[in-house]
PDB file of C-alpha atoms in Angstrom:
ATOM      1  CA  MET A   1     -47.286 -41.351 -41.159  1.00 52.00           C
ATOM      2  CA  LYS A   2     -44.798 -38.901 -42.636  1.00 59.00           C
ATOM      3  CA  ARG A   3     -46.818 -38.738 -45.851  1.00 63.00           C
ATOM      4  CA  LYS A   4     -49.939 -37.802 -43.874  1.00 62.00           C
ATOM      5  CA  ASN A   5     -48.026 -35.075 -42.067  1.00 66.00           C
ATOM      6  CA  ARG A   6     -46.817 -33.733 -45.405  1.00 70.00           C
ATOM      7  CA  ARG A   7     -50.392 -33.642 -46.684  1.00 71.00           C
ATOM      8  CA  TYR A   8     -51.442 -31.686 -43.626  1.00 72.00           C
ATOM      9  CA  LEU A   9     -48.596 -29.241 -44.214  1.00 74.00           C
ATOM     10  CA  LEU A  10     -49.662 -28.813 -47.842  1.00 75.00           C
ATOM     11  CA  GLY A  11     -53.098 -27.836 -46.582  1.00 74.00           C
ATOM     12  CA  LEU A  12     -51.486 -24.908 -44.725  1.00 79.00           C
ATOM     13  CA  VAL A  13     -49.971 -23.477 -47.908  1.00 82.00           C
ATOM     14  CA  PRO A  14     -53.054 -21.386 -48.872  1.00 83.00           C
ATOM     15  CA  PHE A  15     -53.204 -19.970 -45.348  1.00 83.00           C
ATOM     16  CA  VAL A  16     -49.483 -19.077 -45.375  1.00 84.00           C
ATOM     17  CA  VAL A  17     -49.833 -17.434 -48.799  1.00 86.00           C
ATOM     18  CA  MET A  18     -52.863 -15.428 -47.644  1.00 86.00           C
ATOM     19  CA  VAL A  19     -51.080 -14.229 -44.488  1.00 82.00           C
ATOM     20  CA  ALA A  20     -47.992 -13.285 -46.497  1.00 84.00           C
ATOM     21  CA  LEU A  21     -49.918 -11.355 -49.151  1.00 84.00           C
ATOM     22  CA  PHE A  22     -52.475  -9.613 -46.974  1.00 83.00           C
ATOM     23  CA  GLN A  23     -50.581  -9.224 -43.679  1.00 82.00           C
ATOM     24  CA  LEU A  24     -46.799  -9.383 -43.999  1.00 87.00           C
ATOM     25  CA  VAL A  25     -46.319  -7.663 -47.363  1.00 88.00           C
ATOM     26  CA  PRO A  26     -48.442  -4.570 -46.463  1.00 86.00           C
ATOM     27  CA  ILE A  27     -46.711  -4.255 -43.073  1.00 88.00           C
ATOM     28  CA  VAL A  28     -43.237  -4.502 -44.596  1.00 89.00           C
ATOM     29  CA  SER A  29     -44.200  -2.045 -47.341  1.00 88.00           C
ATOM     30  CA  MET A  30     -45.557   0.399 -44.750  1.00 89.00           C
ATOM     31  CA  ILE A  31     -42.444   0.230 -42.578  1.00 89.00           C
ATOM     32  CA  THR A  32     -39.996   0.527 -45.459  1.00 89.00           C
ATOM     33  CA  GLY A  33     -42.027   3.352 -46.991  1.00 87.00           C
ATOM     34  CA  SER A  34     -41.929   5.313 -43.729  1.00 87.00           C
ATOM     35  CA  VAL A  35     -38.101   5.441 -43.785  1.00 88.00           C
ATOM     36  CA  SER A  36     -37.545   5.815 -47.538  1.00 85.00           C
ATOM     37  CA  LEU A  37     -36.871   9.057 -49.370  1.00 81.00           C
ATOM     38  CA  GLU A  38     -39.307  10.234 -52.006  1.00 75.00           C
ATOM     39  CA  ASP A  39     -36.996   9.256 -54.847  1.00 69.00           C
ATOM     40  CA  GLY A  40     -36.193   5.911 -53.199  1.00 66.00           C
ATOM     41  CA  ALA A  41     -32.471   6.673 -53.228  1.00 71.00           C
ATOM     42  CA  GLY A  42     -31.918   6.316 -49.499  1.00 79.00           C
ATOM     43  CA  MET A  43     -33.387   5.969 -46.019  1.00 85.00           C
ATOM     44  CA  THR A  44     -34.278   8.604 -43.460  1.00 84.00           C
ATOM     45  CA  LEU A  45     -36.056   9.085 -40.143  1.00 88.00           C
ATOM     46  CA  GLY A  46     -37.007  12.612 -41.067  1.00 88.00           C
ATOM     47  CA  TYR A  47     -40.707  11.795 -41.392  1.00 89.00           C
ATOM     48  CA  TYR A  48     -40.889  10.642 -37.756  1.00 91.00           C
ATOM     49  CA  THR A  49     -38.962  13.741 -36.658  1.00 91.00           C
ATOM     50  CA  ARG A  50     -41.380  15.881 -38.598  1.00 91.00           C
ATOM     51  CA  ILE A  51     -44.364  14.227 -36.930  1.00 91.00           C
ATOM     52  CA  PHE A  52     -43.111  14.621 -33.359  1.00 92.00           C
ATOM     53  CA  GLN A  53     -42.088  18.229 -33.992  1.00 92.00           C
ATOM     54  CA  SER A  54     -45.470  19.184 -35.469  1.00 91.00           C
ATOM     55  CA  GLU A  55     -48.285  20.220 -33.126  1.00 93.00           C
ATOM     56  CA  TYR A  56     -50.745  19.452 -35.907  1.00 92.00           C
ATOM     57  CA  TYR A  57     -49.874  15.746 -36.088  1.00 92.00           C
ATOM     58  CA  LEU A  58     -49.387  15.429 -32.331  1.00 93.00           C
ATOM     59  CA  LYS A  59     -52.902  16.826 -31.890  1.00 93.00           C
ATOM     60  CA  ALA A  60     -54.205  14.208 -34.341  1.00 92.00           C
ATOM     61  CA  ILE A  61     -52.561  11.457 -32.284  1.00 92.00           C
ATOM     62  CA  GLN A  62     -53.960  12.913 -29.060  1.00 93.00           C
ATOM     63  CA  ASN A  63     -57.496  13.209 -30.442  1.00 93.00           C
ATOM     64  CA  SER A  64     -57.473   9.628 -31.735  1.00 93.00           C
ATOM     65  CA  LEU A  65     -56.173   8.282 -28.423  1.00 92.00           C
ATOM     66  CA  LEU A  66     -58.759  10.201 -26.388  1.00 93.00           C
ATOM     67  CA  ILE A  67     -61.692   9.208 -28.570  1.00 94.00           C
ATOM     68  CA  SER A  68     -60.543   5.568 -28.586  1.00 93.00           C
ATOM     69  CA  VAL A  69     -60.119   5.486 -24.800  1.00 93.00           C
ATOM     70  CA  PHE A  70     -63.451   7.183 -24.045  1.00 94.00           C
ATOM     71  CA  SER A  71     -65.460   5.148 -26.556  1.00 94.00           C
ATOM     72  CA  SER A  72     -63.801   1.913 -25.378  1.00 94.00           C
ATOM     73  CA  VAL A  73     -64.474   2.592 -21.689  1.00 94.00           C
ATOM     74  CA  ILE A  74     -68.097   3.572 -22.351  1.00 95.00           C
ATOM     75  CA  GLY A  75     -68.507   0.595 -24.678  1.00 94.00           C
ATOM     76  CA  ILE A  76     -67.083  -1.865 -22.154  1.00 94.00           C
ATOM     77  CA  ALA A  77     -69.250  -0.480 -19.329  1.00 94.00           C
ATOM     78  CA  VAL A  78     -72.502  -0.555 -21.302  1.00 94.00           C
ATOM     79  CA  GLY A  79     -71.566  -3.805 -23.050  1.00 92.00           C
ATOM     80  CA  LEU A  80     -70.858  -5.515 -19.732  1.00 92.00           C
ATOM     81  CA  ALA A  81     -74.283  -4.600 -18.383  1.00 92.00           C
ATOM     82  CA  CYS A  82     -75.962  -5.656 -21.641  1.00 92.00           C
ATOM     83  CA  ALA A  83     -74.030  -8.933 -21.729  1.00 92.00           C
ATOM     84  CA  TYR A  84     -75.200  -9.800 -18.218  1.00 90.00           C
ATOM     85  CA  ALA A  85     -78.789  -8.902 -19.167  1.00 91.00           C
ATOM     86  CA  VAL A  86     -78.616 -11.123 -22.254  1.00 91.00           C
ATOM     87  CA  THR A  87     -77.674 -14.153 -20.137  1.00 89.00           C
ATOM     88  CA  ARG A  88     -80.861 -13.666 -18.090  1.00 87.00           C
ATOM     89  CA  PHE A  89     -83.141 -14.137 -21.110  1.00 89.00           C
ATOM     90  CA  ALA A  90     -84.489 -17.411 -22.424  1.00 88.00           C
ATOM     91  CA  PRO A  91     -82.285 -19.102 -25.063  1.00 87.00           C
ATOM     92  CA  ARG A  92     -84.642 -18.216 -27.903  1.00 90.00           C
ATOM     93  CA  MET A  93     -84.755 -14.508 -27.031  1.00 91.00           C
ATOM     94  CA  ARG A  94     -81.015 -14.522 -26.276  1.00 89.00           C
ATOM     95  CA  ASP A  95     -80.205 -15.841 -29.747  1.00 90.00           C
ATOM     96  CA  ARG A  96     -82.311 -13.098 -31.346  1.00 90.00           C
ATOM     97  CA  LEU A  97     -80.573 -10.421 -29.304  1.00 89.00           C
ATOM     98  CA  ILE A  98     -77.164 -11.808 -30.233  1.00 90.00           C
ATOM     99  CA  MET A  99     -78.157 -11.776 -33.890  1.00 90.00           C
ATOM    100  CA  VAL A 100     -79.210  -8.107 -33.644  1.00 89.00           C
ATOM    101  CA  SER A 101     -75.972  -7.256 -31.827  1.00 89.00           C
ATOM    102  CA  ASN A 102     -73.968  -8.970 -34.533  1.00 88.00           C
ATOM    103  CA  MET A 103     -75.727  -6.904 -37.187  1.00 87.00           C
ATOM    104  CA  THR A 104     -75.271  -3.594 -35.354  1.00 87.00           C
ATOM    105  CA  SER A 105     -71.591  -4.266 -34.621  1.00 84.00           C
ATOM    106  CA  ASN A 106     -71.001  -4.514 -38.374  1.00 83.00           C
ATOM    107  CA  PHE A 107     -73.143  -1.479 -39.187  1.00 83.00           C
ATOM    108  CA  ALA A 108     -70.322   1.061 -39.344  1.00 81.00           C
ATOM    109  CA  GLY A 109     -68.572   3.271 -41.839  1.00 84.00           C
ATOM    110  CA  VAL A 110     -70.402   5.586 -44.243  1.00 87.00           C
ATOM    111  CA  PRO A 111     -73.955   4.167 -43.677  1.00 89.00           C
ATOM    112  CA  LEU A 112     -73.643   4.691 -39.916  1.00 90.00           C
ATOM    113  CA  ALA A 113     -72.418   8.270 -40.332  1.00 91.00           C
ATOM    114  CA  PHE A 114     -75.261   9.120 -42.725  1.00 91.00           C
ATOM    115  CA  ALA A 115     -77.801   7.534 -40.378  1.00 91.00           C
ATOM    116  CA  TYR A 116     -76.641   9.758 -37.520  1.00 91.00           C
ATOM    117  CA  ILE A 117     -76.618  12.823 -39.789  1.00 92.00           C
ATOM    118  CA  ILE A 118     -80.236  12.123 -40.786  1.00 91.00           C
ATOM    119  CA  LEU A 119     -81.308  11.615 -37.160  1.00 90.00           C
ATOM    120  CA  LEU A 120     -79.134  13.968 -35.085  1.00 89.00           C
ATOM    121  CA  GLY A 121     -77.517  16.336 -37.589  1.00 86.00           C
ATOM    122  CA  SER A 122     -78.095  20.085 -37.742  1.00 83.00           C
ATOM    123  CA  ASN A 123     -81.307  19.454 -39.711  1.00 84.00           C
ATOM    124  CA  GLY A 124     -81.864  15.923 -38.448  1.00 85.00           C
ATOM    125  CA  VAL A 125     -85.215  14.371 -37.715  1.00 89.00           C
ATOM    126  CA  PHE A 126     -84.908  14.389 -33.927  1.00 89.00           C
ATOM    127  CA  THR A 127     -83.172  17.779 -33.888  1.00 87.00           C
ATOM    128  CA  LEU A 128     -86.026  19.479 -35.746  1.00 87.00           C
ATOM    129  CA  LEU A 129     -88.697  17.464 -33.949  1.00 89.00           C
ATOM    130  CA  PHE A 130     -87.439  18.349 -30.468  1.00 86.00           C
ATOM    131  CA  LYS A 131     -87.046  21.987 -31.509  1.00 84.00           C
ATOM    132  CA  GLN A 132     -90.644  22.050 -32.740  1.00 86.00           C
ATOM    133  CA  TRP A 133     -91.865  20.552 -29.467  1.00 85.00           C
ATOM    134  CA  GLY A 134     -89.867  23.098 -27.486  1.00 81.00           C
ATOM    135  CA  TRP A 135     -87.500  20.568 -25.937  1.00 82.00           C
ATOM    136  CA  ASP A 136     -83.920  21.677 -25.359  1.00 78.00           C
ATOM    137  CA  VAL A 137     -82.565  18.137 -25.204  1.00 75.00           C
ATOM    138  CA  LEU A 138     -80.254  18.610 -28.198  1.00 76.00           C
ATOM    139  CA  ALA A 139     -79.774  22.368 -27.900  1.00 75.00           C
ATOM    140  CA  GLY A 140     -76.082  22.175 -26.970  1.00 78.00           C
ATOM    141  CA  PHE A 141     -75.262  18.983 -28.861  1.00 83.00           C
ATOM    142  CA  ASN A 142     -73.148  19.121 -32.017  1.00 86.00           C
ATOM    143  CA  LEU A 143     -72.893  15.881 -33.950  1.00 89.00           C
ATOM    144  CA  TYR A 144     -69.855  17.136 -35.862  1.00 88.00           C
ATOM    145  CA  SER A 145     -67.745  17.628 -32.726  1.00 87.00           C
ATOM    146  CA  TRP A 146     -65.691  15.479 -30.367  1.00 88.00           C
ATOM    147  CA  SER A 147     -68.764  14.402 -28.369  1.00 88.00           C
ATOM    148  CA  GLY A 148     -70.580  13.489 -31.579  1.00 89.00           C
ATOM    149  CA  LEU A 149     -67.721  11.285 -32.719  1.00 92.00           C
ATOM    150  CA  VAL A 150     -67.650   9.520 -29.354  1.00 92.00           C
ATOM    151  CA  LEU A 151     -71.397   8.901 -29.588  1.00 92.00           C
ATOM    152  CA  VAL A 152     -71.083   7.409 -33.072  1.00 93.00           C
ATOM    153  CA  TYR A 153     -68.112   5.259 -32.048  1.00 94.00           C
ATOM    154  CA  VAL A 154     -69.999   3.968 -29.003  1.00 93.00           C
ATOM    155  CA  TYR A 155     -72.762   2.745 -31.329  1.00 92.00           C
ATOM    156  CA  PHE A 156     -70.568   0.013 -32.807  1.00 90.00           C
ATOM    157  CA  GLN A 157     -68.427  -0.480 -29.689  1.00 93.00           C
ATOM    158  CA  VAL A 158     -71.276  -1.588 -27.416  1.00 93.00           C
ATOM    159  CA  PRO A 159     -72.580  -4.526 -29.531  1.00 92.00           C
ATOM    160  CA  LEU A 160     -69.012  -5.694 -30.177  1.00 92.00           C
ATOM    161  CA  ALA A 161     -68.323  -5.646 -26.431  1.00 93.00           C
ATOM    162  CA  LEU A 162     -71.561  -7.557 -25.822  1.00 93.00           C
ATOM    163  CA  LEU A 163     -70.607 -10.278 -28.308  1.00 91.00           C
ATOM    164  CA  LEU A 164     -67.172 -10.692 -26.749  1.00 90.00           C
ATOM    165  CA  LEU A 165     -68.258 -10.551 -23.103  1.00 90.00           C
ATOM    166  CA  TYR A 166     -71.479 -12.520 -22.801  1.00 89.00           C
ATOM    167  CA  PRO A 167     -69.806 -15.984 -23.051  1.00 88.00           C
ATOM    168  CA  SER A 168     -67.638 -15.135 -20.018  1.00 87.00           C
ATOM    169  CA  PHE A 169     -70.737 -14.895 -17.804  1.00 88.00           C
ATOM    170  CA  TYR A 170     -71.409 -18.573 -18.438  1.00 85.00           C
ATOM    171  CA  GLY A 171     -68.039 -19.330 -16.821  1.00 82.00           C
ATOM    172  CA  ILE A 172     -69.520 -18.256 -13.483  1.00 84.00           C
ATOM    173  CA  ARG A 173     -71.135 -21.389 -12.104  1.00 82.00           C
ATOM    174  CA  GLU A 174     -74.445 -21.338 -10.306  1.00 81.00           C
ATOM    175  CA  GLN A 175     -72.912 -23.596  -7.640  1.00 85.00           C
ATOM    176  CA  TRP A 176     -70.570 -20.773  -6.674  1.00 84.00           C
ATOM    177  CA  LYS A 177     -73.513 -18.433  -6.107  1.00 83.00           C
ATOM    178  CA  GLU A 178     -75.357 -21.062  -4.072  1.00 85.00           C
ATOM    179  CA  ALA A 179     -72.288 -21.814  -1.964  1.00 86.00           C
ATOM    180  CA  ALA A 180     -71.676 -18.126  -1.325  1.00 84.00           C
ATOM    181  CA  SER A 181     -75.319 -17.632  -0.350  1.00 86.00           C
ATOM    182  CA  LEU A 182     -75.219 -20.582   2.061  1.00 86.00           C
ATOM    183  CA  LEU A 183     -72.119 -19.133   3.694  1.00 84.00           C
ATOM    184  CA  GLY A 184     -73.938 -15.844   4.247  1.00 84.00           C
ATOM    185  CA  ALA A 185     -72.389 -13.762   1.474  1.00 83.00           C
ATOM    186  CA  SER A 186     -74.493 -11.052  -0.090  1.00 85.00           C
ATOM    187  CA  PRO A 187     -74.792 -10.752  -3.907  1.00 83.00           C
ATOM    188  CA  TRP A 188     -72.437  -7.757  -3.852  1.00 86.00           C
ATOM    189  CA  GLN A 189     -69.840  -9.743  -1.858  1.00 87.00           C
ATOM    190  CA  PHE A 190     -70.088 -12.611  -4.342  1.00 87.00           C
ATOM    191  CA  TRP A 191     -69.525 -10.369  -7.347  1.00 86.00           C
ATOM    192  CA  ARG A 192     -66.753  -8.414  -5.630  1.00 86.00           C
ATOM    193  CA  THR A 193     -64.754 -11.444  -4.513  1.00 85.00           C
ATOM    194  CA  ILE A 194     -65.621 -14.093  -7.146  1.00 85.00           C
ATOM    195  CA  GLY A 195     -67.665 -12.825 -10.086  1.00 86.00           C
ATOM    196  CA  ILE A 196     -65.705  -9.718 -11.026  1.00 85.00           C
ATOM    197  CA  PRO A 197     -62.246 -11.382 -10.706  1.00 85.00           C
ATOM    198  CA  VAL A 198     -63.448 -14.168 -13.013  1.00 85.00           C
ATOM    199  CA  LEU A 199     -64.693 -11.615 -15.564  1.00 87.00           C
ATOM    200  CA  LEU A 200     -61.663  -9.300 -15.450  1.00 86.00           C
ATOM    201  CA  PRO A 201     -59.497 -11.213 -17.982  1.00 85.00           C
ATOM    202  CA  ALA A 202     -62.299 -11.082 -20.543  1.00 86.00           C
ATOM    203  CA  VAL A 203     -62.951  -7.418 -19.756  1.00 89.00           C
ATOM    204  CA  PHE A 204     -59.329  -6.403 -20.291  1.00 87.00           C
ATOM    205  CA  GLY A 205     -59.056  -8.487 -23.449  1.00 86.00           C
ATOM    206  CA  THR A 206     -62.209  -6.925 -24.859  1.00 89.00           C
ATOM    207  CA  LEU A 207     -60.991  -3.458 -23.904  1.00 90.00           C
ATOM    208  CA  GLY A 208     -57.887  -3.934 -26.039  1.00 88.00           C
ATOM    209  CA  ILE A 209     -59.970  -5.039 -29.015  1.00 89.00           C
ATOM    210  CA  LEU A 210     -62.318  -2.060 -28.647  1.00 92.00           C
ATOM    211  CA  PHE A 211     -59.378   0.339 -28.466  1.00 92.00           C
ATOM    212  CA  ALA A 212     -57.837  -1.101 -31.630  1.00 89.00           C
ATOM    213  CA  ASN A 213     -61.230  -0.993 -33.338  1.00 90.00           C
ATOM    214  CA  ALA A 214     -61.663   2.702 -32.530  1.00 92.00           C
ATOM    215  CA  MET A 215     -58.110   3.678 -33.474  1.00 91.00           C
ATOM    216  CA  GLY A 216     -58.468   2.116 -36.920  1.00 87.00           C
ATOM    217  CA  ALA A 217     -61.929   3.528 -37.686  1.00 88.00           C
ATOM    218  CA  TYR A 218     -61.665   5.731 -40.764  1.00 89.00           C
ATOM    219  CA  ALA A 219     -64.778   5.663 -42.931  1.00 88.00           C
ATOM    220  CA  THR A 220     -67.169   6.619 -40.117  1.00 89.00           C
ATOM    221  CA  ALA A 221     -65.118   9.602 -38.983  1.00 90.00           C
ATOM    222  CA  TYR A 222     -64.358  10.787 -42.503  1.00 90.00           C
ATOM    223  CA  ALA A 223     -67.992  10.582 -43.632  1.00 89.00           C
ATOM    224  CA  LEU A 224     -69.155  12.414 -40.500  1.00 89.00           C
ATOM    225  CA  VAL A 225     -66.623  15.237 -40.084  1.00 87.00           C
ATOM    226  CA  GLY A 226     -64.349  14.925 -43.124  1.00 82.00           C
ATOM    227  CA  SER A 227     -61.113  16.839 -42.567  1.00 79.00           C
ATOM    228  CA  ASN A 228     -62.721  19.285 -40.128  1.00 82.00           C
ATOM    229  CA  PHE A 229     -61.682  17.206 -37.119  1.00 86.00           C
ATOM    230  CA  ASN A 230     -58.035  16.289 -36.663  1.00 88.00           C
ATOM    231  CA  LEU A 231     -57.852  12.496 -36.369  1.00 91.00           C
ATOM    232  CA  LEU A 232     -54.912  10.218 -37.065  1.00 91.00           C
ATOM    233  CA  ALA A 233     -56.760   7.890 -39.445  1.00 90.00           C
ATOM    234  CA  VAL A 234     -58.167  10.852 -41.398  1.00 90.00           C
ATOM    235  CA  ARG A 235     -54.716  12.444 -41.664  1.00 90.00           C
ATOM    236  CA  ILE A 236     -53.276   9.199 -43.026  1.00 90.00           C
ATOM    237  CA  GLY A 237     -56.025   8.982 -45.634  1.00 88.00           C
ATOM    238  CA  ASN A 238     -55.472  12.564 -46.750  1.00 87.00           C
ATOM    239  CA  LEU A 239     -51.713  12.079 -47.069  1.00 87.00           C
ATOM    240  CA  VAL A 240     -52.055   8.878 -49.093  1.00 84.00           C
ATOM    241  CA  SER A 241     -54.958   9.859 -51.367  1.00 79.00           C
ATOM    242  CA  GLY A 242     -55.442  13.574 -50.904  1.00 68.00           C
ATOM    243  CA  ASP A 243     -56.878  15.769 -53.632  1.00 64.00           C
ATOM    244  CA  VAL A 244     -54.284  18.534 -53.242  1.00 66.00           C
ATOM    245  CA  VAL A 245     -51.035  17.126 -51.830  1.00 70.00           C
ATOM    246  CA  THR A 246     -50.011  13.503 -51.344  1.00 79.00           C
ATOM    247  CA  GLU A 247     -47.136  12.435 -49.111  1.00 85.00           C
ATOM    248  CA  PRO A 248     -47.345   8.643 -48.874  1.00 86.00           C
ATOM    249  CA  GLN A 249     -44.064   8.377 -46.950  1.00 89.00           C
ATOM    250  CA  LEU A 250     -45.378  10.647 -44.209  1.00 90.00           C
ATOM    251  CA  GLY A 251     -48.649   8.734 -44.250  1.00 89.00           C
ATOM    252  CA  ASN A 252     -46.709   5.492 -43.803  1.00 91.00           C
ATOM    253  CA  ALA A 253     -44.919   6.966 -40.795  1.00 92.00           C
ATOM    254  CA  LEU A 254     -48.241   7.988 -39.233  1.00 92.00           C
ATOM    255  CA  ALA A 255     -49.624   4.511 -39.971  1.00 92.00           C
ATOM    256  CA  VAL A 256     -46.646   2.944 -38.188  1.00 92.00           C
ATOM    257  CA  ILE A 257     -47.314   5.134 -35.143  1.00 92.00           C
ATOM    258  CA  LEU A 258     -50.990   4.163 -35.225  1.00 91.00           C
ATOM    259  CA  GLY A 259     -50.100   0.485 -35.463  1.00 89.00           C
ATOM    260  CA  LEU A 260     -47.557   0.715 -32.623  1.00 91.00           C
ATOM    261  CA  SER A 261     -50.023   2.469 -30.319  1.00 89.00           C
ATOM    262  CA  THR A 262     -52.630  -0.189 -31.043  1.00 87.00           C
ATOM    263  CA  LEU A 263     -50.148  -3.027 -30.531  1.00 88.00           C
ATOM    264  CA  LEU A 264     -48.985  -1.465 -27.274  1.00 87.00           C
ATOM    265  CA  ALA A 265     -52.540  -1.265 -25.949  1.00 83.00           C
ATOM    266  CA  VAL A 266     -53.284  -4.867 -26.970  1.00 80.00           C
ATOM    267  CA  TYR A 267     -49.988  -6.050 -25.449  1.00 84.00           C
ATOM    268  CA  LEU A 268     -50.665  -4.311 -22.116  1.00 81.00           C
ATOM    269  CA  ASN A 269     -54.162  -5.798 -21.987  1.00 79.00           C
ATOM    270  CA  HIS A 270     -52.729  -9.225 -22.827  1.00 77.00           C
ATOM    271  CA  LYS A 271     -50.174  -8.999 -20.003  1.00 79.00           C
ATOM    272  CA  MET A 272     -52.850  -7.850 -17.594  1.00 75.00           C
ATOM    273  CA  THR A 273     -55.071 -10.732 -18.668  1.00 73.00           C
ATOM    274  CA  GLN A 274     -52.237 -13.220 -18.124  1.00 76.00           C
ATOM    275  CA  ARG A 275     -51.574 -11.790 -14.687  1.00 70.00           C
ATOM    276  CA  LEU A 276     -55.229 -12.041 -13.710  1.00 65.00           C
ATOM    277  CA  HIS A 277     -55.433 -15.645 -14.968  1.00 63.00           C
ATOM    278  CA  ARG A 278     -52.766 -16.631 -12.441  1.00 61.00           C
ATOM    279  CA  PHE A 279     -55.040 -15.730  -9.543  1.00 53.00           C
ATOM    280  CA  GLN A 280     -58.122 -17.532 -10.793  1.00 56.00           C
ATOM    281  CA  PRO A 281     -59.250 -20.712  -8.989  1.00 52.00           C
ATOM    282  CA  GLY A 282     -58.354 -23.185 -11.742  1.00 54.00           C
ATOM    283  CA  SER A 283     -54.931 -21.810 -12.668  1.00 53.00           C
ATOM    284  CA  ALA A 284     -51.710 -23.757 -12.124  1.00 53.00           C
ATOM    285  CA  GLU A 285     -50.217 -20.986  -9.985  1.00 53.00           C
ATOM    286  CA  GLN A 286     -53.255 -20.942  -7.702  1.00 50.00           C
ATOM    287  CA  LYS A 287     -53.147 -24.736  -7.320  1.00 51.00           C
ATOM    288  CA  ALA A 288     -49.452 -24.590  -6.489  1.00 54.00           C
ATOM    289  CA  ARG A 289     -50.060 -21.967  -3.813  1.00 50.00           C
ATOM    290  CA  ASN A 290     -52.897 -24.024  -2.362  1.00 47.00           C
ATOM    291  CA  HIS A 291     -50.771 -27.175  -2.265  1.00 52.00           C
ATOM    292  CA  ARG A 292     -48.008 -25.264  -0.467  1.00 52.00           C
ATOM    293  CA  LYS A 293     -50.573 -23.837   1.933  1.00 45.00           C
ATOM    294  CA  TRP A 294     -52.186 -27.233   2.689  1.00 42.00           C
ATOM    295  CA  PRO A 295     -49.444 -29.818   2.058  1.00 49.00           C
ATOM    296  CA  LYS A 296     -51.028 -32.516   4.251  1.00 47.00           C
ATOM    297  CA  LEU A 297     -54.322 -32.848   2.421  1.00 43.00           C
ATOM    298  CA  LYS A 298     -54.803 -36.534   1.603  1.00 45.00           C
ATOM    299  CA  SER A 299     -57.845 -36.362  -0.652  1.00 45.00           C
ATOM    300  CA  PRO A 300     -56.779 -36.217  -4.351  1.00 49.00           C
ATOM    301  CA  ALA A 301     -60.186 -34.858  -5.353  1.00 44.00           C
ATOM    302  CA  LEU A 302     -59.960 -32.053  -2.803  1.00 38.00           C
ATOM    303  CA  LYS A 303     -56.404 -31.224  -3.910  1.00 45.00           C
ATOM    304  CA  GLU A 304     -57.492 -31.075  -7.546  1.00 47.00           C
ATOM    305  CA  GLU A 305     -60.416 -28.808  -6.668  1.00 45.00           C
ATOM    306  CA  LEU A 306     -58.072 -26.442  -4.816  1.00 43.00           C
TER     307      LEU A 306
END
């Protein structure tokens, strides 16, 4: 038995090596680089002080946070509606829609930016076409601005939200809807008291993933606006591989701040998800409260259901 366990442990060696090389080593290198002097002769926190005393870098952090929050909220709202719609289709059509969503969620970076430039840029197809027709639909829209970046980010946020959310709708049983209807509850009352609370853990978990996805997006923003818009990911790229000046230590410090903000958002969503799970019907805490509320129930099946 011990030999079998050792064989299983040996099978984990490639996974441990991969995590160490591609996860732990870059993180350690980033953190140590953010507190090391240029000549490597000592350690300093001067790069962090420089960041928080500079309006330029604080504005980059603010812009990245705002774009990530707005694109994540819009993505979760549209993705939630699309995920519910997908569950209403037949299995064959649903699988095709999921396949298309999977493709569009991975269509990001430079190709996505160029596609939007061709369609909605200053000389884009739709821009010139609407202008020729006399439509002022895109008269005040600028693709290379804050609103344009949010629009491009939403493109890959919505299908990702759909892929993460649609399985949670299958956790809502049809028996619950039938029971609520027999008791006289309207569809809105069912979703407000049962459906939405069941979906909230998945919604908050997906929101954290969307936020992290938007914060780390670099290629799309850089290909669309370059260095003309002050974003945290773009500033990091310029400091690490800039054409004029390179300051990798300062870039490491900005990368640490980006990683901490993303981890904080994911952690808060995780704690919120845990808290919501406690109040769901099948949770241990809910069963314990029900058993304290009805201690004299004799039916084991009824106790287990509660």
